[in-house]
Amino acid sequence: QVQLVESGGGSLQAGGSLRLSCAASGRTFSNYVMGWFRQAPGKEREFVAAISWSGDSTYYADSVKGRFTYSRDNAKNTVYLKMNSLKPEDTAVYYCAAVEGWGRLPSLPIEYHYWGQGTQVTVSS
């Protein structure tokens, strides 16, 4: 069992930056692929980014590529999503997700086994 807790969300104006954190409790955290998803009201849950267990591979959705940066600190069992140049369309609940033992970086919600409760990001124009 893995528990994930997101933090760092908030409200800000377009062009601003936030850093989201996801703290994981689990004995094999370092073996997990970690993903970020987001979901706006009335929309499907959308892939944002994924990072390998080693931290040497990342994969970003086109909508955030060049603006968001994903990193992980296995010693702290924590991953970070730095979000720059935020846009109103980035407004959503952001979810941390995890899956164990994958050699690739999944991008579909059904490919992830564990989910956090989400943290709200609101970007005003």
PDB file of C-alpha atoms in Angstrom, residues 56-106:
ATOM      1  CA  ASP A  56      16.658  10.177 -14.974  1.00  0.00           C
ATOM      2  CA  SER A  57      13.628  10.122 -17.274  1.00  0.00           C
ATOM      3  CA  THR A  58      10.735  12.534 -17.455  1.00  0.00           C
ATOM      4  CA  TYR A  59       7.782  12.861 -19.778  1.00  0.00           C
ATOM      5  CA  TYR A  60       5.610  15.950 -20.077  1.00  0.00           C
ATOM      6  CA  ALA A  61       2.310  16.641 -21.729  1.00  0.00           C
ATOM      7  CA  ASP A  62       2.585  19.031 -24.647  1.00  0.00           C
ATOM      8  CA  SER A  63       0.419  21.533 -22.806  1.00  0.00           C
ATOM      9  CA  VAL A  64       2.999  21.961 -20.032  1.00  0.00           C
ATOM     10  CA  LYS A  65       6.263  21.165 -21.802  1.00  0.00           C
ATOM     11  CA  GLY A  66       8.798  23.912 -21.268  1.00  0.00           C
ATOM     12  CA  ARG A  67       6.884  25.379 -18.332  1.00  0.00           C
ATOM     13  CA  PHE A  68       6.708  22.559 -15.789  1.00  0.00           C
ATOM     14  CA  THR A  69       9.656  20.684 -14.304  1.00  0.00           C
ATOM     15  CA  TYR A  70       9.372  17.384 -12.456  1.00  0.00           C
ATOM     16  CA  SER A  71      11.911  16.078  -9.959  1.00  0.00           C
ATOM     17  CA  ARG A  72      12.062  13.555  -7.142  1.00  0.00           C
ATOM     18  CA  ASP A  73      13.917  13.076  -3.909  1.00  0.00           C
ATOM     19  CA  ASN A  74      13.809   9.416  -2.984  1.00  0.00           C
ATOM     20  CA  ALA A  75      15.498  10.071   0.356  1.00  0.00           C
ATOM     21  CA  LYS A  76      12.500  12.198   1.316  1.00  0.00           C
ATOM     22  CA  ASN A  77       9.962  10.033  -0.526  1.00  0.00           C
ATOM     23  CA  THR A  78       8.816  13.207  -2.223  1.00  0.00           C
ATOM     24  CA  VAL A  79       8.350  14.401  -5.779  1.00  0.00           C
ATOM     25  CA  TYR A  80       8.081  18.006  -6.901  1.00  0.00           C
ATOM     26  CA  LEU A  81       6.379  19.693  -9.811  1.00  0.00           C
ATOM     27  CA  LYS A  82       7.637  23.207 -10.443  1.00  0.00           C
ATOM     28  CA  MET A  83       5.114  25.120 -12.504  1.00  0.00           C
ATOM     29  CA  ASN A  84       6.200  28.324 -14.225  1.00  0.00           C
ATOM     30  CA  SER A  85       4.364  30.765 -16.469  1.00  0.00           C
ATOM     31  CA  LEU A  86       1.020  29.525 -15.256  1.00  0.00           C
ATOM     32  CA  LYS A  87      -2.025  30.110 -17.419  1.00  0.00           C
ATOM     33  CA  PRO A  88      -5.741  30.185 -16.585  1.00  0.00           C
ATOM     34  CA  GLU A  89      -6.120  26.907 -18.456  1.00  0.00           C
ATOM     35  CA  ASP A  90      -3.797  25.312 -15.888  1.00  0.00           C
ATOM     36  CA  THR A  91      -6.549  25.732 -13.300  1.00  0.00           C
ATOM     37  CA  ALA A  92      -7.450  22.293 -11.987  1.00  0.00           C
ATOM     38  CA  VAL A  93      -7.141  19.898  -9.116  1.00  0.00           C
ATOM     39  CA  TYR A  94      -3.702  18.334  -9.414  1.00  0.00           C
ATOM     40  CA  TYR A  95      -3.256  14.705  -8.418  1.00  0.00           C
ATOM     41  CA  CYS A  96      -0.148  12.740  -7.636  1.00  0.00           C
ATOM     42  CA  ALA A  97      -0.132   9.112  -8.745  1.00  0.00           C
ATOM     43  CA  ALA A  98       2.211   6.140  -8.531  1.00  0.00           C
ATOM     44  CA  VAL A  99       2.753   2.720 -10.060  1.00  0.00           C
ATOM     45  CA  GLU A 100       5.443   0.164  -9.278  1.00  0.00           C
ATOM     46  CA  GLY A 101       7.846  -1.612 -11.586  1.00  0.00           C
ATOM     47  CA  TRP A 102       7.315   0.130 -14.911  1.00  0.00           C
ATOM     48  CA  GLY A 103      10.227   0.590 -17.272  1.00  0.00           C
ATOM     49  CA  ARG A 104       8.358   3.188 -19.275  1.00  0.00           C
ATOM     50  CA  LEU A 105       6.460   6.280 -18.175  1.00  0.00           C
ATOM     51  CA  PRO A 106       2.698   5.687 -18.231  1.00  0.00           C
TER      52      PRO A 106
END
